[in-house]
């Protein structure tokens, strides 16, 4: 008798359990359907930009062992996270370190010729990563990546604030000698002498070029004036041309444009000391307003391409250099650790940027990475 009662209770328990399972399944299916209705899905996602979106400094980027690489999906970088969130079947990762708007415009518009910096200085400054000939071979892939995309993120501009000046210095110093001999490439110099001695040798070469080649002074002055004009105008004309060319290649694509951020935003006397912190606090009196103007220009295209172009403010992205202030000389940039200057997003910074991008899209749901 007791066994029969236990058996009946067991059957009731199984019946109730089955009902709960069915109910839970139905609830989950409804919830899944609701999520699918909220998340805008994009089959092909193309990420255009510079090192900010490349994943530079993340372990999955560093494994390639090269300063410049593109086309690889880097785990933990915001393009990887966004691609997961929008359930993209294909991610075209086209963000490349040291890209200015000039390089991206060159890639997207076959009618452009680039500038003297791309022609003469890019190969050295990117440690053999690219020059005009290399980018010319990349053009078909970039234009195809734009044509086939449903979603594009556009993250470009910060290198326009400094690359031209350094390129001018390098264009002058290549005519100078150090200890009676010409310098090697930047890659060779860094491998042989390390960043500190390389910087000293660069200064010596620059000063020797000015002092010993007076016939070149008019050329140095002319390229300096050109650099100043480029510094003030190139970003604005190139960025507008890039957006226009993207829509010429793909009229219906959705663009999410990211703001440029200030790598010195966390540096002050308290965090970085009087020399570094104080110096960059003073520099920011010029640098931050320049970034603000650039970001306002990026945002201005929202009205022109309403419903197709979105802007996100990611100026508070966490960077490796936030907690490790260092003199931001070009030769001090490090990708493997924080031993030098690394003005790129941390893993948390990439998660922050991915979340801001997803929130900007026409339909979204909170996404946990």
Tab-separated table of C-alpha atoms in Angstrom:
chain	number	residue	atom	x	y	z
A	1	UNK	CA	0.000	0.000	0.000
A	2	UNK	CA	2.775	2.360	0.927
A	3	UNK	CA	4.626	1.512	-2.288
A	4	UNK	CA	1.539	2.379	-4.374
A	5	UNK	CA	1.286	5.798	-2.686
A	6	UNK	CA	4.990	6.458	-3.352
A	7	UNK	CA	4.474	5.425	-6.945
A	8	UNK	CA	1.512	7.816	-7.333
A	9	UNK	CA	3.541	10.645	-5.800
A	10	UNK	CA	6.403	9.890	-8.146
A	11	UNK	CA	4.090	10.000	-11.154
A	12	UNK	CA	2.629	13.333	-9.995
A	13	UNK	CA	6.137	14.711	-9.481
A	14	UNK	CA	7.180	13.646	-12.984
A	15	UNK	CA	3.997	15.184	-14.434
A	16	UNK	CA	4.599	18.482	-12.639
A	17	UNK	CA	8.250	18.442	-13.682
A	18	UNK	CA	7.277	17.881	-17.312
A	19	UNK	CA	4.815	20.773	-17.137
A	20	UNK	CA	7.540	23.030	-15.724
A	21	UNK	CA	9.928	21.978	-18.479
A	22	UNK	CA	7.338	22.690	-21.172
A	23	UNK	CA	6.483	26.044	-19.576
A	24	UNK	CA	10.148	26.991	-19.261
A	25	UNK	CA	10.795	25.981	-22.870
A	26	UNK	CA	7.876	28.059	-24.091
A	27	UNK	CA	9.057	31.016	-22.018
A	28	UNK	CA	12.598	30.691	-23.367
A	29	UNK	CA	11.336	30.468	-26.932
A	30	UNK	CA	9.232	33.573	-26.414
A	31	UNK	CA	12.167	35.394	-24.870
A	32	UNK	CA	14.434	34.261	-27.725
A	33	UNK	CA	11.930	35.502	-30.262
A	34	UNK	CA	11.721	38.814	-28.442
A	35	UNK	CA	15.491	39.198	-28.443
A	36	UNK	CA	15.663	38.386	-32.137
A	37	UNK	CA	13.085	41.077	-32.733
A	38	UNK	CA	15.160	43.660	-30.863
A	39	UNK	CA	18.659	42.940	-32.101
A	40	UNK	CA	19.366	44.327	-35.543
A	41	UNK	CA	21.281	41.639	-37.366
A	42	UNK	CA	23.858	42.419	-40.036
A	43	UNK	CA	25.172	39.628	-42.238
A	44	UNK	CA	28.394	41.363	-43.286
A	45	UNK	CA	30.200	43.802	-41.003
A	46	UNK	CA	33.228	45.818	-42.161
A	47	UNK	CA	35.423	47.662	-39.693
A	48	UNK	CA	37.387	50.570	-41.201
A	49	UNK	CA	39.952	52.568	-39.299
A	50	UNK	CA	43.363	52.741	-37.671
A	51	UNK	CA	45.047	50.949	-34.777
A	52	UNK	CA	42.278	51.944	-32.354
A	53	UNK	CA	40.011	49.286	-33.864
A	54	UNK	CA	42.726	46.849	-34.931
A	55	UNK	CA	43.137	45.274	-31.511
A	56	UNK	CA	46.725	46.556	-31.303
A	57	UNK	CA	48.259	45.495	-27.993
A	58	UNK	CA	45.763	42.708	-27.303
A	59	UNK	CA	47.214	39.173	-27.006
A	60	UNK	CA	45.459	37.956	-30.148
A	61	UNK	CA	46.986	40.828	-32.147
A	62	UNK	CA	50.446	40.423	-30.685
A	63	UNK	CA	50.658	36.771	-31.717
A	64	UNK	CA	51.186	37.842	-35.328
A	65	UNK	CA	54.456	39.488	-34.297
A	66	UNK	CA	54.145	42.464	-36.629
A	67	UNK	CA	53.444	46.116	-35.935
A	68	UNK	CA	51.102	46.249	-38.935
A	69	UNK	CA	48.704	43.468	-39.842
A	70	UNK	CA	45.137	43.515	-41.096
A	71	UNK	CA	42.451	41.132	-42.176
A	72	UNK	CA	42.664	38.988	-39.044
A	73	UNK	CA	39.789	38.841	-36.592
A	74	UNK	CA	41.348	39.802	-33.248
A	75	UNK	CA	39.616	38.277	-30.244
A	76	UNK	CA	38.415	40.846	-27.740
A	77	UNK	CA	38.730	43.834	-30.085
A	78	UNK	CA	35.514	45.773	-30.508
A	79	UNK	CA	34.957	44.601	-34.124
A	80	UNK	CA	35.028	41.010	-32.856
A	81	UNK	CA	32.547	41.849	-30.081
A	82	UNK	CA	30.218	43.819	-32.352
A	83	UNK	CA	30.269	41.035	-34.962
A	84	UNK	CA	29.099	38.584	-32.281
A	85	UNK	CA	26.397	40.937	-31.060
A	86	UNK	CA	24.889	41.546	-34.509
A	87	UNK	CA	25.358	37.877	-35.470
A	88	UNK	CA	27.435	38.768	-38.512
A	89	UNK	CA	28.272	35.837	-40.735
A	90	UNK	CA	31.338	37.687	-41.986
A	91	UNK	CA	33.633	40.287	-40.410
A	92	UNK	CA	35.973	42.276	-42.651
A	93	UNK	CA	38.604	43.556	-40.226
A	94	UNK	CA	40.241	46.418	-42.142
A	95	UNK	CA	41.650	48.590	-39.333
A	96	UNK	CA	45.394	49.183	-39.725
A	97	UNK	CA	47.895	50.939	-37.410
A	98	UNK	CA	49.089	54.404	-38.441
A	99	UNK	CA	46.292	54.921	-40.975
A	100	UNK	CA	45.360	58.547	-41.485
A	101	UNK	CA	42.288	59.647	-43.375
A	102	UNK	CA	44.663	60.008	-46.335
A	103	UNK	CA	45.389	56.271	-46.469
A	104	UNK	CA	41.769	55.224	-46.051
A	105	UNK	CA	40.635	57.639	-48.745
A	106	UNK	CA	43.361	56.292	-51.055
A	107	UNK	CA	42.085	52.741	-50.551
A	108	UNK	CA	38.404	53.521	-51.123
A	109	UNK	CA	38.743	55.893	-54.076
A	110	UNK	CA	40.880	54.622	-56.959
A	111	UNK	CA	41.020	58.136	-58.377
A	112	UNK	CA	43.136	59.476	-55.508
A	113	UNK	CA	46.935	59.455	-55.541
A	114	UNK	CA	47.861	59.769	-51.874
A	115	UNK	CA	50.451	62.270	-50.667
A	116	UNK	CA	54.226	62.579	-50.308
A	117	UNK	CA	54.104	61.071	-46.825
A	118	UNK	CA	52.512	57.868	-48.090
A	119	UNK	CA	54.961	57.768	-50.976
A	120	UNK	CA	58.181	58.462	-49.072
A	121	UNK	CA	57.771	57.896	-45.328
A	122	UNK	CA	55.038	55.326	-44.660
A	123	UNK	CA	57.187	52.207	-45.253
A	124	UNK	CA	59.789	53.301	-42.702
A	125	UNK	CA	57.345	54.626	-40.112
A	126	UNK	CA	55.183	51.492	-40.203
A	127	UNK	CA	58.244	49.228	-39.806
A	128	UNK	CA	57.771	47.832	-43.286
A	129	UNK	CA	54.017	47.525	-42.945
A	130	UNK	CA	52.871	49.371	-46.062
A	131	UNK	CA	53.644	52.020	-48.634
A	132	UNK	CA	51.763	53.348	-51.645
A	133	UNK	CA	52.434	50.236	-53.725
A	134	UNK	CA	51.233	47.907	-50.969
A	135	UNK	CA	48.061	49.931	-50.399
A	136	UNK	CA	47.400	49.941	-54.120
A	137	UNK	CA	47.352	46.130	-54.000
A	138	UNK	CA	44.891	46.286	-51.081
A	139	UNK	CA	42.417	48.533	-52.914
A	140	UNK	CA	40.233	45.783	-54.421
A	141	UNK	CA	39.796	44.071	-51.038
A	142	UNK	CA	38.858	47.306	-49.273
A	143	UNK	CA	36.353	48.368	-51.896
A	144	UNK	CA	34.812	44.888	-51.959
A	145	UNK	CA	34.545	44.966	-48.155
A	146	UNK	CA	32.575	48.216	-48.388
A	147	UNK	CA	30.339	47.065	-51.243
A	148	UNK	CA	29.266	43.862	-49.497
A	149	UNK	CA	28.786	45.322	-46.014
A	150	UNK	CA	25.473	45.771	-44.225
A	151	UNK	CA	27.224	47.529	-41.342
A	152	UNK	CA	30.408	49.620	-41.286
A	153	UNK	CA	32.184	51.137	-38.314
A	154	UNK	CA	34.386	54.108	-39.193
A	155	UNK	CA	37.133	54.865	-36.670
A	156	UNK	CA	39.702	57.223	-38.175
A	157	UNK	CA	41.273	60.606	-37.507
A	158	UNK	CA	43.530	60.548	-34.469
A	159	UNK	CA	46.675	59.891	-36.530
A	160	UNK	CA	45.949	63.033	-38.530
A	161	UNK	CA	46.857	64.981	-35.395
A	162	UNK	CA	50.519	63.894	-35.236
A	163	UNK	CA	51.690	61.606	-38.066
A	164	UNK	CA	52.382	64.394	-40.561
A	165	UNK	CA	54.682	66.240	-38.146
A	166	UNK	CA	56.740	63.125	-37.373
A	167	UNK	CA	56.897	62.292	-41.085
A	168	UNK	CA	58.351	65.755	-41.779
A	169	UNK	CA	61.023	65.251	-39.102
A	170	UNK	CA	61.905	61.890	-40.657
A	171	UNK	CA	61.996	63.391	-44.157
A	172	UNK	CA	64.621	65.882	-42.953
A	173	UNK	CA	66.715	63.547	-40.795
A	174	UNK	CA	67.197	61.046	-43.623
A	175	UNK	CA	69.722	63.538	-45.051
A	176	UNK	CA	71.738	63.693	-41.824
A	177	UNK	CA	74.561	61.511	-40.564
A	178	UNK	CA	75.196	60.042	-37.120
A	179	UNK	CA	78.833	59.322	-36.281
A	180	UNK	CA	79.638	59.865	-39.944
A	181	UNK	CA	77.165	57.296	-41.275
A	182	UNK	CA	73.489	57.335	-42.351
A	183	UNK	CA	70.916	55.760	-40.075
A	184	UNK	CA	69.223	52.473	-40.808
A	185	UNK	CA	65.478	52.071	-41.056
A	186	UNK	CA	63.425	52.709	-37.944
A	187	UNK	CA	62.949	48.966	-37.538
A	188	UNK	CA	66.713	48.409	-37.727
A	189	UNK	CA	67.485	51.285	-35.362
A	190	UNK	CA	65.035	50.074	-32.726
A	191	UNK	CA	66.301	46.510	-32.972
A	192	UNK	CA	69.915	47.652	-32.591
A	193	UNK	CA	69.727	50.542	-30.136
A	194	UNK	CA	66.323	50.433	-28.425
A	195	UNK	CA	63.967	53.417	-28.222
A	196	UNK	CA	66.009	55.787	-26.026
A	197	UNK	CA	69.206	55.699	-28.099
A	198	UNK	CA	67.199	55.695	-31.332
A	199	UNK	CA	65.522	58.935	-30.274
A	200	UNK	CA	68.923	60.489	-29.545
A	201	UNK	CA	70.257	59.358	-32.915
A	202	UNK	CA	67.179	60.765	-34.669
A	203	UNK	CA	67.767	64.158	-33.064
A	204	UNK	CA	71.440	64.090	-34.095
A	205	UNK	CA	70.544	63.162	-37.666
A	206	UNK	CA	67.923	65.916	-37.877
A	207	UNK	CA	70.271	68.625	-36.553
A	208	UNK	CA	73.127	67.436	-38.783
A	209	UNK	CA	70.840	67.513	-41.828
A	210	UNK	CA	69.888	71.122	-41.128
A	211	UNK	CA	73.484	72.163	-40.381
A	212	UNK	CA	75.306	70.342	-43.166
A	213	UNK	CA	72.895	70.525	-46.106
A	214	UNK	CA	72.019	74.223	-46.421
A	215	UNK	CA	71.051	73.710	-50.055
A	216	UNK	CA	68.138	71.604	-48.820
A	217	UNK	CA	66.756	74.259	-46.486
A	218	UNK	CA	64.224	75.614	-49.045
A	219	UNK	CA	62.932	72.062	-49.523
A	220	UNK	CA	62.705	71.517	-45.769
A	221	UNK	CA	60.804	74.798	-45.416
A	222	UNK	CA	58.431	73.956	-48.266
A	223	UNK	CA	57.586	70.527	-46.846
A	224	UNK	CA	57.141	72.119	-43.427
A	225	UNK	CA	54.598	74.572	-44.829
A	226	UNK	CA	52.843	71.741	-46.653
A	227	UNK	CA	52.782	69.746	-43.418
A	228	UNK	CA	51.142	72.646	-41.570
A	229	UNK	CA	48.453	72.994	-44.249
A	230	UNK	CA	47.832	69.239	-44.177
A	231	UNK	CA	47.717	69.320	-40.385
A	232	UNK	CA	44.951	71.916	-40.445
A	233	UNK	CA	42.881	70.762	-43.419
A	234	UNK	CA	43.482	67.149	-44.475
A	235	UNK	CA	41.258	65.470	-41.913
A	236	UNK	CA	38.178	67.502	-42.849
A	237	UNK	CA	38.411	67.138	-46.623
A	238	UNK	CA	39.436	63.487	-46.444
A	239	UNK	CA	36.825	62.423	-43.899
A	240	UNK	CA	34.017	63.950	-45.957
A	241	UNK	CA	35.388	62.251	-49.069
A	242	UNK	CA	35.572	58.900	-47.244
A	243	UNK	CA	31.937	59.049	-46.147
A	244	UNK	CA	30.842	60.148	-49.602
A	245	UNK	CA	32.828	57.342	-51.241
A	246	UNK	CA	31.425	54.703	-48.888
A	247	UNK	CA	27.905	55.667	-49.902
A	248	UNK	CA	28.923	55.795	-53.568
A	249	UNK	CA	30.075	52.181	-53.268
A	250	UNK	CA	27.167	51.084	-51.057
A	251	UNK	CA	24.242	53.545	-50.834
A	252	UNK	CA	22.236	51.606	-48.229
A	253	UNK	CA	24.948	50.651	-45.758
A	254	UNK	CA	24.695	51.644	-42.090
A	255	UNK	CA	27.742	53.545	-40.801
A	256	UNK	CA	28.570	53.943	-37.127
A	257	UNK	CA	31.292	56.573	-36.742
A	258	UNK	CA	33.389	56.585	-33.578
A	259	UNK	CA	34.797	59.699	-31.975
A	260	UNK	CA	38.537	60.092	-31.576
A	261	UNK	CA	39.817	60.024	-28.006
A	262	UNK	CA	42.556	61.861	-26.159
A	263	UNK	CA	45.363	59.507	-25.049
A	264	UNK	CA	46.436	62.055	-22.437
A	265	UNK	CA	43.048	62.500	-20.816
A	266	UNK	CA	44.089	60.785	-17.561
A	267	UNK	CA	47.511	62.421	-17.327
A	268	UNK	CA	48.021	65.151	-14.761
A	269	UNK	CA	50.621	66.090	-12.199
A	270	UNK	CA	49.120	63.773	-9.592
A	271	UNK	CA	49.022	60.713	-11.871
A	272	UNK	CA	52.042	61.269	-14.101
A	273	UNK	CA	54.359	63.580	-12.197
A	274	UNK	CA	55.291	67.199	-12.883
A	275	UNK	CA	57.288	66.596	-16.085
A	276	UNK	CA	54.988	64.252	-17.992
A	277	UNK	CA	51.700	65.183	-16.317
A	278	UNK	CA	52.357	68.904	-16.253
A	279	UNK	CA	53.641	68.932	-19.818
A	280	UNK	CA	50.645	67.132	-21.254
A	281	UNK	CA	48.197	69.126	-19.181
A	282	UNK	CA	49.596	72.172	-20.976
A	283	UNK	CA	49.544	70.382	-24.353
A	284	UNK	CA	45.878	69.544	-23.873
A	285	UNK	CA	45.019	73.230	-23.955
A	286	UNK	CA	45.599	72.902	-27.713
A	287	UNK	CA	45.093	69.189	-28.343
A	288	UNK	CA	41.701	68.655	-26.712
A	289	UNK	CA	39.944	71.546	-28.519
A	290	UNK	CA	41.337	70.205	-31.805
A	291	UNK	CA	39.865	66.764	-31.072
A	292	UNK	CA	36.558	68.353	-30.071
A	293	UNK	CA	36.347	70.128	-33.425
A	294	UNK	CA	37.185	66.924	-35.303
A	295	UNK	CA	34.548	64.975	-33.390
A	296	UNK	CA	31.922	67.651	-34.014
A	297	UNK	CA	32.693	67.351	-37.717
A	298	UNK	CA	32.201	63.577	-37.577
A	299	UNK	CA	28.884	64.083	-35.797
A	300	UNK	CA	27.693	66.618	-38.376
A	301	UNK	CA	27.089	63.861	-40.954
A	302	UNK	CA	24.237	62.446	-38.860
A	303	UNK	CA	21.844	65.023	-40.336
A	304	UNK	CA	23.124	64.612	-43.885
A	305	UNK	CA	22.705	60.831	-43.865
A	306	UNK	CA	19.897	60.476	-41.349
A	307	UNK	CA	18.964	56.882	-40.644
A	308	UNK	CA	22.144	55.580	-42.282
A	309	UNK	CA	24.939	57.318	-40.352
A	310	UNK	CA	25.272	57.210	-36.573
A	311	UNK	CA	27.857	58.787	-34.295
A	312	UNK	CA	29.067	57.454	-30.947
A	313	UNK	CA	31.093	59.276	-28.329
A	314	UNK	CA	33.793	56.911	-27.043
A	315	UNK	CA	36.067	59.582	-25.611
A	316	UNK	CA	36.077	57.844	-22.221
A	317	UNK	CA	37.539	54.594	-23.560
A	318	UNK	CA	39.966	53.010	-21.104
A	319	UNK	CA	43.475	52.937	-22.577
A	320	UNK	CA	46.622	51.061	-21.607
A	321	UNK	CA	48.426	54.388	-21.175
A	322	UNK	CA	45.842	55.695	-18.698
A	323	UNK	CA	47.627	53.822	-15.925
A	324	UNK	CA	51.123	54.025	-17.425
A	325	UNK	CA	51.904	57.572	-18.570
A	326	UNK	CA	55.022	57.765	-20.710
A	327	UNK	CA	56.581	60.287	-23.076
A	328	UNK	CA	54.524	59.877	-26.235
A	329	UNK	CA	57.368	59.821	-28.711
A	330	UNK	CA	56.843	57.675	-31.789
A	331	UNK	CA	59.769	55.401	-30.989
A	332	UNK	CA	58.315	54.659	-27.537
A	333	UNK	CA	55.131	53.007	-28.819
A	334	UNK	CA	54.900	49.456	-27.484
A	335	UNK	CA	52.520	46.674	-28.454
A	336	UNK	CA	53.476	43.800	-26.174
A	337	UNK	CA	53.356	45.377	-22.724
A	338	UNK	CA	53.156	48.687	-20.910
A	339	UNK	CA	56.906	49.283	-20.884
A	340	UNK	CA	56.420	52.272	-23.179
A	341	UNK	CA	53.621	54.319	-24.693
A	342	UNK	CA	50.506	52.339	-25.624
A	343	UNK	CA	47.582	54.667	-26.476
A	344	UNK	CA	45.174	51.845	-27.371
A	345	UNK	CA	42.064	50.391	-25.731
A	346	UNK	CA	42.396	47.819	-22.994
A	347	UNK	CA	40.095	44.767	-23.132
A	348	UNK	CA	37.632	46.750	-21.007
A	349	UNK	CA	38.023	49.689	-23.404
A	350	UNK	CA	37.068	47.506	-26.355
A	351	UNK	CA	34.022	46.206	-24.468
A	352	UNK	CA	32.973	49.785	-23.722
A	353	UNK	CA	33.302	50.792	-27.380
A	354	UNK	CA	31.409	47.706	-28.576
A	355	UNK	CA	28.548	48.471	-26.177
A	356	UNK	CA	28.367	52.087	-27.402
A	357	UNK	CA	28.235	50.923	-31.024
A	358	UNK	CA	25.446	48.418	-30.350
A	359	UNK	CA	23.443	51.029	-28.452
A	360	UNK	CA	23.699	53.411	-31.401
A	361	UNK	CA	22.186	50.985	-33.891
A	362	UNK	CA	18.514	51.391	-34.841
A	363	UNK	CA	17.420	48.392	-32.773
A	364	UNK	CA	19.416	46.740	-30.042
A	365	UNK	CA	19.279	44.836	-26.790
A	366	UNK	CA	21.809	44.849	-23.958
A	367	UNK	CA	24.560	42.383	-24.785
A	368	UNK	CA	26.894	40.760	-22.269
A	369	UNK	CA	30.335	39.862	-23.534
